[in-house]
Amino acid sequence: MIIVMKEGAHQSQIDEVVHLLETKGLGVHISQGEEKTIVGVIGPKERVRELPVESMPGVEKVVIVSNPFKLASRAFHPQDTLVTVGNHVVGGGDPTIIAGPCSVESLEQILEVAHAVKKSGAHMLRGGAFKPRSSPYSFQGLGETGLKYLAEAREQTGLPIVSEVMEIDALPLMCEYVDVLQIGARNMQNYPLLRAVGKTQMPVLLKRGLAATMEEWLMSAEYILSEGNPNVILCERGIRTFETYTRNTLDLNAVPVVQHLSHLPILVDPSHGVGKWQYVTAMARAGIAAGAHGLIVEVHPNPKEALSDGEQSLTLDSFDTMVQEVRRISAAMNIDEAIYSPHR
Amino acid sequence: MIIVMKEGAHQSQIDEVVHLLETKGLGVHISQGEEKTIVGVIGPKERVRELPVESMPGVEKVVIVSNPFKLASRAFHPQDTLVTVGNHVVGGGDPTIIAGPCSVESLEQILEVAHAVKKSGAHMLRGGAFKPRSSPYSFQGLGETGLKYLAEAREQTGLPIVSEVMEIDALPLMCEYVDVLQIGARNMQNYPLLRAVGKTQMPVLLKRGLAATMEEWLMSAEYILSEGNPNVILCERGIRTFETYTRNTLDLNAVPVVQHLSHLPILVDPSHGVGKWQYVTAMARAGIAAGAHGLIVEVHPNPKEALSDGEQSLTLDSFDTMVQEVRRISAAMNIDEAIYSPHR
Amino acid sequence: MIIVMKEGAHQSQIDEVVHLLETKGLGVHISQGEEKTIVGVIGPKERVRELPVESMPGVEKVVIVSNPFKLASRAFHPQDTLVTVGNHVVGGGDPTIIAGPCSVESLEQILEVAHAVKKSGAHMLRGGAFKPRSSPYSFQGLGETGLKYLAEAREQTGLPIVSEVMEIDALPLMCEYVDVLQIGARNMQNYPLLRAVGKTQMPVLLKRGLAATMEEWLMSAEYILSEGNPNVILCERGIRTFETYTRNTLDLNAVPVVQHLSHLPILVDPSHGVGKWQYVTAMARAGIAAGAHGLIVEVHPNPKEALSDGEQSLTLDSFDTMVQEVRRISAAMNIDEAIYSPHR
Amino acid sequence: MIIVMKEGAHQSQIDEVVHLLETKGLGVHISQGEEKTIVGVIGPKERVRELPVESMPGVEKVVIVSNPFKLASRAFHPQDTLVTVGNHVVGGGDPTIIAGPCSVESLEQILEVAHAVKKSGAHMLRGGAFKPRSSPYSFQGLGETGLKYLAEAREQTGLPIVSEVMEIDALPLMCEYVDVLQIGARNMQNYPLLRAVGKTQMPVLLKRGLAATMEEWLMSAEYILSEGNPNVILCERGIRTFETYTRNTLDLNAVPVVQHLSHLPILVDPSHGVGKWQYVTAMARAGIAAGAHGLIVEVHPNPKEALSDGEQSLTLDSFDTMVQEVRRISAAMNIDEAIYSPHR
């Protein structure tokens, strides 16, 4: 942390700042510039960040120098993390493709999707059993019945299951049925839930919150990692901006940036990111070209009959086309240098 | 819901839309314009909203006509809701003032603040015992010990207690100690938690999420109301925008708008809203002038020693000044007409 | 400027940074921390800001310490600037009230408004003769005819005229007819236009751009000031956020913050800020309570017949009520301490 | 336009709305639902949009059904527009690559860049001679001298020149030297300037404003088109969001959406979009994969000595690599179906 004193700050004000820091057991390094005095603070960053120095008299600005995340940072763990799900590895060579309906609606529906997406090349099956809906009157998912249908689909196809967990109390049930626990965007800062999934060793798909900076997102990953679960997969799914034509604004900039800052694998969800099925394939291609480790896509055998998110679901046929297009992009991406350490 | 067909949509496409609607048991009303056909849909809005008609061939646009919230709407409940906490009424005449530290840090601290803010005119005491922190390494609150200190402060001052509940499992404990359950911004769309507080009859202070539209915020209130708890108090606390000088952007526009749309009382949190103590008093005055039913403000006896949010906490003295200024504004607000039904 | 080197940066990388700075004639001050080296840069800030040091090998982060504006800063000019328009002073005691229609539509219309708002207590008349419209097919204003009608209204009422200038070529004409040149939000970063109005001595009302940070806004003021025109009045008129219920998000936080950073007077435009007339009076009261030096409000004798912005225009009667309410707030604001130097 | 009346609106209120519409010469179509009455309005959309009906008593909501742009819309002009610059066609098969420094700094610099980017495969040379800078104290460009250097570079390499025009008065000079007139993000709604370039037949590169919706952007294109200049090239260059790690948020969603709404070609500017050179290549690949017709990229022989935008400039070598990677993506994009009319 660096503390910039105001021009003309009194010596007594500088002394007061230094005194506070020393009281807290922190080291201090003072630089006397021509116009301003700068106080460098040395010590563990968790403690440094807590200090409300900015409100002290004579202080102009406080600058946090280091990133707040540690276990999630590439500095701490230079190699890419690989997360194994069944016999598929997320973050390895080929892009991971996760597909399925927004909600599990019936056994027939989920089986039809599962067989079709498997045939098209998907590696995992997604489907919501417990749904976070902005209205209490909307369809909330089939609950445990939905989980059973998912398990049956896995039984028949071998595809591992990804499904959202919304509350701690449902965690044992979820762990019984699913292979990857999804934390939805609305729960990205539900810290008790993050800690709880951190206490399992289950792979966790952590979606970015609608208004979360990349730093906050990585801090949420840090919650899970700090409890001992290293199997975190990040997922960019669109942020909220002023643009209203698209449901959200898929922020593909996050792909190379997060790969620079962190070792965790990152997927892209073009379905929620853009919110209209017409644009999903283009954004899926773009996500892979940006360097993402894979995709999670909503697919429904009959989108216009879907109980949720029909607007953004691909049909089985258009998903098949999407996979082919994405694979062509991926094959063209055989690039020599690592993305996170570009030369210049 | 209104469905606008594309120019030149085929009759078969219109028929397909009508067929889908009728299958779902919905009424249909067709208007044939010169260029476009418009299909009006009649039926319960919950069902209407689920239909993914926008993706059907020949459909240009789907327009949702009605607000999605019902119990929270002023149309449903024209009179202002009053929420009684101890012997204070939120939403009645005088502005409610809730004050206290971000976190309960010690018995001495909370007692000092409680006595001081009571003397300055506060109606309730706030203080965090369980803190949602973006870093797992930051101070997370004193937990139940903090609640006991708060109870002791209430015992000594008579001030009811407002404190945040972060998870369902902590709810019985919270209900034992506090008078108002706060739902923080990060949990505004934690639906299981909303349902759980909705099953109590405790007053709930529901903060607006950082990226929540007013409509989504009122839908979260609807979750609580729909479980049978009518005691919901809304709280505007700043939204996330591109501006970085302030911590958040306190959106005071929400005050008159929410009062137009809903009967629920609304408070303003200038401390989180602007994020720097220097500007808190100005925004507190502005909040009351916009018509808010009260304020919730962070106050600390020694902000520079605070374990959290020191930057935005008022001292005991500056809080006292703030209360006086706010009261002068409130006294000047004795306006004849109701805010929510302005003449023209 | 402070340059933070990465942990483990090589001495040669530090040397390269220092060499670049010295080549540019800048002073350097090095602090060797335990983990990181910090390089302080001393010299004129304009030159310092141009350096692309952040992309150099071994550099982690570059921190700009000082504000980029100078003439606009309160550090440079501690006393509040007062701008005189006719015999009214903006930034002095009573809040300035500017009112009038979005567009001048006819002589009758502008005369009716002018007489009415004068009677209600307005200090200046606003009205657009040249209108920036997002559609080329929308009404673009009456042009010079509109200016003549405004001049006639001034003749009859004595109210000085505020009107928008959209291009340099129109400046001589505008200066002939109006008393205050308005720079609209869309032109806040039209630098040639800013320089051109800076070369006059006319009062300039500089609206904040829809996506402008407060710093960028003050930099645009700096353009005008640096050409020798000190008569700049700032105007907060709403920023663009994700919220769609309101047309814009009036950012009243800007009022105390700008008064802290700058000596220039600041007005609030609640009409554009919230975009619906029902909420204009509440936001006008809030603006004054936040400490603004005045208001600019759209008023139309018959909003539903307005050629532009009818949705957000007050009627003559509701404007009269607004002025009374605002005056009560203002009278209650007789506060001892200056807003920009709050105690603690 | 569709007018939704409130539940329980009086017949007299409906009559008043209908009367206003008929007075304006507009057709009216009334649908009486069970709860609400809906009034459809028939007539030219320019006139319909001007009506402030939403503020009339009994009106709940007004819905604009059609897009406001006409000449820019794909409905009006179903085929892709191709813009010819020299002997290169923008919008045709291969992606257009425009490269060069932010600012022209010297003859040597621009010649070095021009020869290098030509060799790497660029189709045009970019370079600023007149620079819009947020500070009046920053380097503002070499002016006409810069244009002469650009012309010399064209002479030597055959590359057409792209450069920004900031004001109408400079237009004759710009037209003398450059091949494509760039309208910068800050001037996207400088309507007099848009009209002025619309009166030429020069190709215009229209950048999206930082806070511009796609609809507003296309309306700015409409200004140019409506003056008779069909040669408009759109350019996505990042919007402003809450995320601060990147300079802007490159919104690649705009690529497929704009191609759906409009026939105009669209390029992507990853340099401004993400703002740090490390991520430019990844976003360039993603832009092409999303379906963009090309790229405009900042390249500098020695970024750390650049007078502006050094942080986001590629070196000559890294640009060469970028072109190769982008071409591989482009080659993989040989997709059967048109992007703007996806099947389902």
PDB file of N, CA and C in Angstrom, chain A residues 208 210-214 241-243 245 249-251 253 256-257 260-261 277 279 282-283 285-286 289 303 310 313 315 325 328 332-335 343-344, chain D residues 208 210-214 241-243 245 249-251 253 256-257 260 274 277 279 283 285-286 289 303 310 313 315 325 328 332-335 343-344:
ATOM      1  N   ARG A 208     -19.482 -15.546 -13.214  1.00  0.00           N
ATOM      2  CA  ARG A 208     -19.214 -14.160 -12.840  1.00  0.00           C
ATOM      3  C   ARG A 208     -20.523 -13.438 -12.552  1.00  0.00           C
ATOM      4  N   LEU A 210     -23.214 -10.313 -12.286  1.00  0.00           N
ATOM      5  CA  LEU A 210     -23.594  -9.314 -13.282  1.00  0.00           C
ATOM      6  C   LEU A 210     -22.859  -7.993 -13.129  1.00  0.00           C
ATOM      7  N   ALA A 211     -22.487  -7.673 -11.897  1.00  0.00           N
ATOM      8  CA  ALA A 211     -21.798  -6.401 -11.687  1.00  0.00           C
ATOM      9  C   ALA A 211     -20.448  -6.628 -11.036  1.00  0.00           C
ATOM     10  N   ALA A 212     -19.901  -7.813 -11.233  1.00  0.00           N
ATOM     11  CA  ALA A 212     -18.639  -8.145 -10.565  1.00  0.00           C
ATOM     12  C   ALA A 212     -17.450  -7.765 -11.436  1.00  0.00           C
ATOM     13  N   THR A 213     -16.505  -7.061 -10.854  1.00  0.00           N
ATOM     14  CA  THR A 213     -15.239  -6.861 -11.540  1.00  0.00           C
ATOM     15  C   THR A 213     -14.497  -8.193 -11.589  1.00  0.00           C
ATOM     16  N   MET A 214     -13.518  -8.255 -12.456  1.00  0.00           N
ATOM     17  CA  MET A 214     -12.736  -9.492 -12.544  1.00  0.00           C
ATOM     18  C   MET A 214     -12.040  -9.758 -11.210  1.00  0.00           C
ATOM     19  N   THR A 241     -24.716  -3.845 -18.580  1.00  0.00           N
ATOM     20  CA  THR A 241     -24.309  -2.531 -19.065  1.00  0.00           C
ATOM     21  C   THR A 241     -25.563  -1.768 -19.477  1.00  0.00           C
ATOM     22  N   PHE A 242     -25.346  -0.602 -20.076  1.00  0.00           N
ATOM     23  CA  PHE A 242     -26.475   0.220 -20.530  1.00  0.00           C
ATOM     24  C   PHE A 242     -27.129  -0.342 -21.785  1.00  0.00           C
ATOM     25  N   GLU A 243     -26.453  -1.225 -22.502  1.00  0.00           N
ATOM     26  CA  GLU A 243     -27.005  -1.741 -23.768  1.00  0.00           C
ATOM     27  C   GLU A 243     -28.206  -2.633 -23.474  1.00  0.00           C
ATOM     28  N   TYR A 245     -30.245  -4.017 -26.162  1.00  0.00           N
ATOM     29  CA  TYR A 245     -30.631  -4.916 -27.250  1.00  0.00           C
ATOM     30  C   TYR A 245     -30.259  -6.356 -26.901  1.00  0.00           C
ATOM     31  N   THR A 249     -24.102  -8.155 -21.569  1.00  0.00           N
ATOM     32  CA  THR A 249     -22.992  -7.887 -22.474  1.00  0.00           C
ATOM     33  C   THR A 249     -21.901  -8.902 -22.178  1.00  0.00           C
ATOM     34  N   LEU A 250     -21.812  -9.931 -23.043  1.00  0.00           N
ATOM     35  CA  LEU A 250     -20.777 -10.950 -22.842  1.00  0.00           C
ATOM     36  C   LEU A 250     -19.420 -10.247 -22.913  1.00  0.00           C
ATOM     37  N   ASP A 251     -18.641 -10.337 -21.848  1.00  0.00           N
ATOM     38  CA  ASP A 251     -17.384  -9.587 -21.760  1.00  0.00           C
ATOM     39  C   ASP A 251     -16.219 -10.533 -22.074  1.00  0.00           C
ATOM     40  N   ASN A 253     -13.377  -9.815 -23.105  1.00  0.00           N
ATOM     41  CA  ASN A 253     -12.110  -9.284 -22.627  1.00  0.00           C
ATOM     42  C   ASN A 253     -11.652 -10.045 -21.379  1.00  0.00           C
ATOM     43  N   PRO A 256      -8.796 -13.281 -21.940  1.00  0.00           N
ATOM     44  CA  PRO A 256      -7.333 -13.153 -21.830  1.00  0.00           C
ATOM     45  C   PRO A 256      -6.891 -12.500 -20.521  1.00  0.00           C
ATOM     46  N   VAL A 257      -7.699 -11.599 -19.981  1.00  0.00           N
ATOM     47  CA  VAL A 257      -7.278 -10.934 -18.741  1.00  0.00           C
ATOM     48  C   VAL A 257      -7.220 -11.937 -17.592  1.00  0.00           C
ATOM     49  N   HIS A 260      -4.359 -14.094 -17.716  1.00  0.00           N
ATOM     50  CA  HIS A 260      -3.136 -13.410 -17.310  1.00  0.00           C
ATOM     51  C   HIS A 260      -3.030 -13.376 -15.781  1.00  0.00           C
ATOM     52  N   LEU A 261      -4.141 -13.105 -15.121  1.00  0.00           N
ATOM     53  CA  LEU A 261      -4.131 -12.915 -13.668  1.00  0.00           C
ATOM     54  C   LEU A 261      -4.166 -14.227 -12.889  1.00  0.00           C
ATOM     55  N   TRP A 277     -30.841 -16.485 -29.128  1.00  0.00           N
ATOM     56  CA  TRP A 277     -30.213 -17.637 -29.751  1.00  0.00           C
ATOM     57  C   TRP A 277     -29.556 -17.278 -31.088  1.00  0.00           C
ATOM     58  N   TYR A 279     -27.602 -15.086 -31.905  1.00  0.00           N
ATOM     59  CA  TYR A 279     -26.233 -14.585 -31.814  1.00  0.00           C
ATOM     60  C   TYR A 279     -25.316 -15.522 -31.031  1.00  0.00           C
ATOM     61  N   ALA A 282     -22.190 -17.125 -33.029  1.00  0.00           N
ATOM     62  CA  ALA A 282     -21.123 -16.153 -33.292  1.00  0.00           C
ATOM     63  C   ALA A 282     -20.312 -15.891 -32.026  1.00  0.00           C
ATOM     64  N   MET A 283     -21.008 -15.760 -30.897  1.00  0.00           N
ATOM     65  CA  MET A 283     -20.282 -15.460 -29.666  1.00  0.00           C
ATOM     66  C   MET A 283     -19.552 -16.697 -29.133  1.00  0.00           C
ATOM     67  N   ARG A 285     -18.068 -18.895 -31.133  1.00  0.00           N
ATOM     68  CA  ARG A 285     -16.823 -18.870 -31.923  1.00  0.00           C
ATOM     69  C   ARG A 285     -15.849 -17.843 -31.353  1.00  0.00           C
ATOM     70  N   ALA A 286     -16.386 -16.649 -31.042  1.00  0.00           N
ATOM     71  CA  ALA A 286     -15.532 -15.572 -30.540  1.00  0.00           C
ATOM     72  C   ALA A 286     -14.903 -15.936 -29.203  1.00  0.00           C
ATOM     73  N   ALA A 289     -12.068 -18.212 -29.858  1.00  0.00           N
ATOM     74  CA  ALA A 289     -10.971 -17.469 -30.480  1.00  0.00           C
ATOM     75  C   ALA A 289     -10.262 -16.564 -29.476  1.00  0.00           C
ATOM     76  N   PRO A 303     -37.293 -25.074 -28.416  1.00  0.00           N
ATOM     77  CA  PRO A 303     -37.153 -23.858 -27.600  1.00  0.00           C
ATOM     78  C   PRO A 303     -38.468 -23.129 -27.351  1.00  0.00           C
ATOM     79  N   GLY A 310     -36.195 -20.004 -23.233  1.00  0.00           N
ATOM     80  CA  GLY A 310     -36.377 -20.447 -24.612  1.00  0.00           C
ATOM     81  C   GLY A 310     -35.765 -19.492 -25.621  1.00  0.00           C
ATOM     82  N   SER A 313     -32.063 -20.413 -26.244  1.00  0.00           N
ATOM     83  CA  SER A 313     -31.661 -21.810 -26.432  1.00  0.00           C
ATOM     84  C   SER A 313     -31.486 -22.145 -27.911  1.00  0.00           C
ATOM     85  N   THR A 315     -31.496 -24.965 -30.918  1.00  0.00           N
ATOM     86  CA  THR A 315     -32.115 -26.269 -31.186  1.00  0.00           C
ATOM     87  C   THR A 315     -31.007 -27.316 -31.252  1.00  0.00           C
ATOM     88  N   GLU A 325     -18.547 -25.412 -36.074  1.00  0.00           N
ATOM     89  CA  GLU A 325     -17.887 -24.127 -36.304  1.00  0.00           C
ATOM     90  C   GLU A 325     -16.833 -23.854 -35.235  1.00  0.00           C
ATOM     91  N   ARG A 328     -13.671 -25.786 -35.813  1.00  0.00           N
ATOM     92  CA  ARG A 328     -12.797 -25.225 -36.847  1.00  0.00           C
ATOM     93  C   ARG A 328     -11.965 -24.067 -36.280  1.00  0.00           C
ATOM     94  N   ALA A 332      -7.794 -23.878 -35.605  1.00  0.00           N
ATOM     95  CA  ALA A 332      -6.988 -22.775 -36.136  1.00  0.00           C
ATOM     96  C   ALA A 332      -6.207 -22.055 -35.051  1.00  0.00           C
ATOM     97  N   MET A 333      -6.464 -22.442 -33.804  1.00  0.00           N
ATOM     98  CA  MET A 333      -5.879 -21.728 -32.664  1.00  0.00           C
ATOM     99  C   MET A 333      -4.587 -22.355 -32.178  1.00  0.00           C
ATOM    100  N   ASN A 334      -4.047 -23.274 -32.927  1.00  0.00           N
ATOM    101  CA  ASN A 334      -2.835 -23.965 -32.513  1.00  0.00           C
ATOM    102  C   ASN A 334      -1.668 -22.979 -32.563  1.00  0.00           C
ATOM    103  N   ILE A 335      -1.585 -22.167 -31.551  1.00  0.00           N
ATOM    104  CA  ILE A 335      -0.672 -21.033 -31.562  1.00  0.00           C
ATOM    105  C   ILE A 335       0.533 -21.349 -30.690  1.00  0.00           C
ATOM    106  N   HIS A 343       4.806 -12.262 -26.028  1.00  0.00           N
ATOM    107  CA  HIS A 343       6.053 -11.519 -26.247  1.00  0.00           C
ATOM    108  C   HIS A 343       5.703 -10.114 -26.709  1.00  0.00           C
ATOM    109  N   ARG A 344       6.660  -9.382 -27.038  1.00  0.00           N
ATOM    110  CA  ARG A 344       6.387  -8.074 -27.624  1.00  0.00           C
ATOM    111  C   ARG A 344       7.481  -7.733 -28.615  1.00  0.00           C
TER     112      ARG A 344
ATOM    113  N   ARG D 208     -18.236   3.700 -32.594  1.00  0.00           N
ATOM    114  CA  ARG D 208     -19.325   3.721 -31.626  1.00  0.00           C
ATOM    115  C   ARG D 208     -18.933   4.569 -30.421  1.00  0.00           C
ATOM    116  N   LEU D 210     -18.815   5.853 -26.501  1.00  0.00           N
ATOM    117  CA  LEU D 210     -18.581   5.089 -25.274  1.00  0.00           C
ATOM    118  C   LEU D 210     -19.852   4.685 -24.551  1.00  0.00           C
ATOM    119  N   ALA D 211     -20.898   5.492 -24.701  1.00  0.00           N
ATOM    120  CA  ALA D 211     -22.147   5.167 -24.015  1.00  0.00           C
ATOM    121  C   ALA D 211     -23.286   5.039 -25.002  1.00  0.00           C
ATOM    122  N   ALA D 212     -22.956   4.717 -26.243  1.00  0.00           N
ATOM    123  CA  ALA D 212     -23.989   4.658 -27.278  1.00  0.00           C
ATOM    124  C   ALA D 212     -24.581   3.261 -27.382  1.00  0.00           C
ATOM    125  N   THR D 213     -25.886   3.180 -27.378  1.00  0.00           N
ATOM    126  CA  THR D 213     -26.530   1.913 -27.693  1.00  0.00           C
ATOM    127  C   THR D 213     -26.324   1.637 -29.183  1.00  0.00           C
ATOM    128  N   MET D 214     -26.538   0.386 -29.555  1.00  0.00           N
ATOM    129  CA  MET D 214     -26.383   0.051 -30.978  1.00  0.00           C
ATOM    130  C   MET D 214     -27.399   0.858 -31.805  1.00  0.00           C
ATOM    131  N   THR D 241     -18.016   0.576 -19.056  1.00  0.00           N
ATOM    132  CA  THR D 241     -18.744  -0.198 -18.061  1.00  0.00           C
ATOM    133  C   THR D 241     -18.072   0.013 -16.705  1.00  0.00           C
ATOM    134  N   PHE D 242     -18.526  -0.722 -15.709  1.00  0.00           N
ATOM    135  CA  PHE D 242     -17.945  -0.629 -14.369  1.00  0.00           C
ATOM    136  C   PHE D 242     -16.574  -1.290 -14.284  1.00  0.00           C
ATOM    137  N   GLU D 243     -16.232  -2.149 -15.233  1.00  0.00           N
ATOM    138  CA  GLU D 243     -14.960  -2.881 -15.146  1.00  0.00           C
ATOM    139  C   GLU D 243     -13.809  -1.898 -15.361  1.00  0.00           C
ATOM    140  N   TYR D 245     -10.343  -2.948 -14.993  1.00  0.00           N
ATOM    141  CA  TYR D 245      -9.065  -3.558 -15.356  1.00  0.00           C
ATOM    142  C   TYR D 245      -8.742  -3.289 -16.818  1.00  0.00           C
ATOM    143  N   THR D 249     -14.722  -1.792 -22.430  1.00  0.00           N
ATOM    144  CA  THR D 249     -15.178  -3.171 -22.595  1.00  0.00           C
ATOM    145  C   THR D 249     -15.549  -3.359 -24.061  1.00  0.00           C
ATOM    146  N   LEU D 250     -14.649  -4.022 -24.798  1.00  0.00           N
ATOM    147  CA  LEU D 250     -14.932  -4.278 -26.220  1.00  0.00           C
ATOM    148  C   LEU D 250     -16.203  -5.125 -26.291  1.00  0.00           C
ATOM    149  N   ASP D 251     -17.226  -4.621 -26.961  1.00  0.00           N
ATOM    150  CA  ASP D 251     -18.532  -5.291 -26.967  1.00  0.00           C
ATOM    151  C   ASP D 251     -18.699  -6.061 -28.276  1.00  0.00           C
ATOM    152  N   ASN D 253     -20.507  -8.495 -28.892  1.00  0.00           N
ATOM    153  CA  ASN D 253     -21.908  -8.814 -29.170  1.00  0.00           C
ATOM    154  C   ASN D 253     -22.450  -7.920 -30.277  1.00  0.00           C
ATOM    155  N   PRO D 256     -22.452  -9.511 -34.331  1.00  0.00           N
ATOM    156  CA  PRO D 256     -23.591 -10.188 -34.967  1.00  0.00           C
ATOM    157  C   PRO D 256     -24.887  -9.384 -34.895  1.00  0.00           C
ATOM    158  N   VAL D 257     -25.073  -8.616 -33.837  1.00  0.00           N
ATOM    159  CA  VAL D 257     -26.332  -7.868 -33.724  1.00  0.00           C
ATOM    160  C   VAL D 257     -26.423  -6.811 -34.818  1.00  0.00           C
ATOM    161  N   HIS D 260     -27.218  -8.164 -38.057  1.00  0.00           N
ATOM    162  CA  HIS D 260     -28.623  -8.537 -38.158  1.00  0.00           C
ATOM    163  C   HIS D 260     -29.482  -7.300 -38.462  1.00  0.00           C
ATOM    164  N   VAL D 274      -9.795  -2.898 -25.535  1.00  0.00           N
ATOM    165  CA  VAL D 274      -9.311  -3.515 -24.298  1.00  0.00           C
ATOM    166  C   VAL D 274      -8.243  -2.638 -23.645  1.00  0.00           C
ATOM    167  N   TRP D 277      -1.946  -3.707 -24.666  1.00  0.00           N
ATOM    168  CA  TRP D 277      -1.457  -4.455 -25.823  1.00  0.00           C
ATOM    169  C   TRP D 277      -1.431  -5.952 -25.587  1.00  0.00           C
ATOM    170  N   TYR D 279      -3.522  -7.907 -24.551  1.00  0.00           N
ATOM    171  CA  TYR D 279      -4.779  -8.610 -24.832  1.00  0.00           C
ATOM    172  C   TYR D 279      -5.312  -8.319 -26.234  1.00  0.00           C
ATOM    173  N   MET D 283      -8.255 -10.399 -28.622  1.00  0.00           N
ATOM    174  CA  MET D 283      -9.526  -9.771 -28.968  1.00  0.00           C
ATOM    175  C   MET D 283      -9.646  -9.558 -30.487  1.00  0.00           C
ATOM    176  N   ARG D 285      -8.532 -11.774 -32.689  1.00  0.00           N
ATOM    177  CA  ARG D 285      -9.012 -13.088 -33.127  1.00  0.00           C
ATOM    178  C   ARG D 285     -10.505 -13.238 -32.849  1.00  0.00           C
ATOM    179  N   ALA D 286     -10.907 -12.834 -31.645  1.00  0.00           N
ATOM    180  CA  ALA D 286     -12.309 -12.991 -31.258  1.00  0.00           C
ATOM    181  C   ALA D 286     -13.224 -12.137 -32.135  1.00  0.00           C
ATOM    182  N   ALA D 289     -13.671 -13.905 -35.345  1.00  0.00           N
ATOM    183  CA  ALA D 289     -14.506 -15.096 -35.133  1.00  0.00           C
ATOM    184  C   ALA D 289     -15.967 -14.725 -34.916  1.00  0.00           C
ATOM    185  N   PRO D 303       6.668   1.268 -28.848  1.00  0.00           N
ATOM    186  CA  PRO D 303       5.531   1.746 -28.049  1.00  0.00           C
ATOM    187  C   PRO D 303       5.925   2.563 -26.830  1.00  0.00           C
ATOM    188  N   GLY D 310       0.668   4.500 -26.114  1.00  0.00           N
ATOM    189  CA  GLY D 310       1.713   3.483 -26.130  1.00  0.00           C
ATOM    190  C   GLY D 310       1.300   2.196 -25.433  1.00  0.00           C
ATOM    191  N   SER D 313      -0.476  -0.180 -27.942  1.00  0.00           N
ATOM    192  CA  SER D 313       0.062  -0.381 -29.291  1.00  0.00           C
ATOM    193  C   SER D 313       0.856  -1.677 -29.382  1.00  0.00           C
ATOM    194  N   THR D 315       3.828  -3.885 -31.168  1.00  0.00           N
ATOM    195  CA  THR D 315       5.065  -3.640 -31.910  1.00  0.00           C
ATOM    196  C   THR D 315       4.878  -4.157 -33.338  1.00  0.00           C
ATOM    197  N   GLU D 325      -2.328 -14.948 -37.006  1.00  0.00           N
ATOM    198  CA  GLU D 325      -3.337 -15.650 -36.196  1.00  0.00           C
ATOM    199  C   GLU D 325      -4.743 -15.328 -36.693  1.00  0.00           C
ATOM    200  N   ARG D 328      -5.649 -17.240 -39.805  1.00  0.00           N
ATOM    201  CA  ARG D 328      -6.028 -18.633 -39.563  1.00  0.00           C
ATOM    202  C   ARG D 328      -7.482 -18.719 -39.111  1.00  0.00           C
ATOM    203  N   ALA D 332     -10.792 -20.348 -41.139  1.00  0.00           N
ATOM    204  CA  ALA D 332     -11.661 -21.350 -40.505  1.00  0.00           C
ATOM    205  C   ALA D 332     -13.121 -20.921 -40.500  1.00  0.00           C
ATOM    206  N   MET D 333     -13.365 -19.696 -40.948  1.00  0.00           N
ATOM    207  CA  MET D 333     -14.716 -19.118 -40.855  1.00  0.00           C
ATOM    208  C   MET D 333     -15.523 -19.299 -42.121  1.00  0.00           C
ATOM    209  N   ASN D 334     -15.077 -20.128 -42.994  1.00  0.00           N
ATOM    210  CA  ASN D 334     -15.760 -20.332 -44.269  1.00  0.00           C
ATOM    211  C   ASN D 334     -17.059 -21.101 -44.029  1.00  0.00           C
ATOM    212  N   ILE D 335     -18.035 -20.357 -43.584  1.00  0.00           N
ATOM    213  CA  ILE D 335     -19.256 -20.976 -43.077  1.00  0.00           C
ATOM    214  C   ILE D 335     -20.354 -20.842 -44.124  1.00  0.00           C
ATOM    215  N   HIS D 343     -30.458 -20.225 -39.452  1.00  0.00           N
ATOM    216  CA  HIS D 343     -31.607 -21.142 -39.388  1.00  0.00           C
ATOM    217  C   HIS D 343     -31.865 -21.493 -37.928  1.00  0.00           C
ATOM    218  N   ARG D 344     -32.741 -22.351 -37.712  1.00  0.00           N
ATOM    219  CA  ARG D 344     -32.937 -22.867 -36.356  1.00  0.00           C
ATOM    220  C   ARG D 344     -33.365 -24.307 -36.419  1.00  0.00           C
TER     221      ARG D 344
END
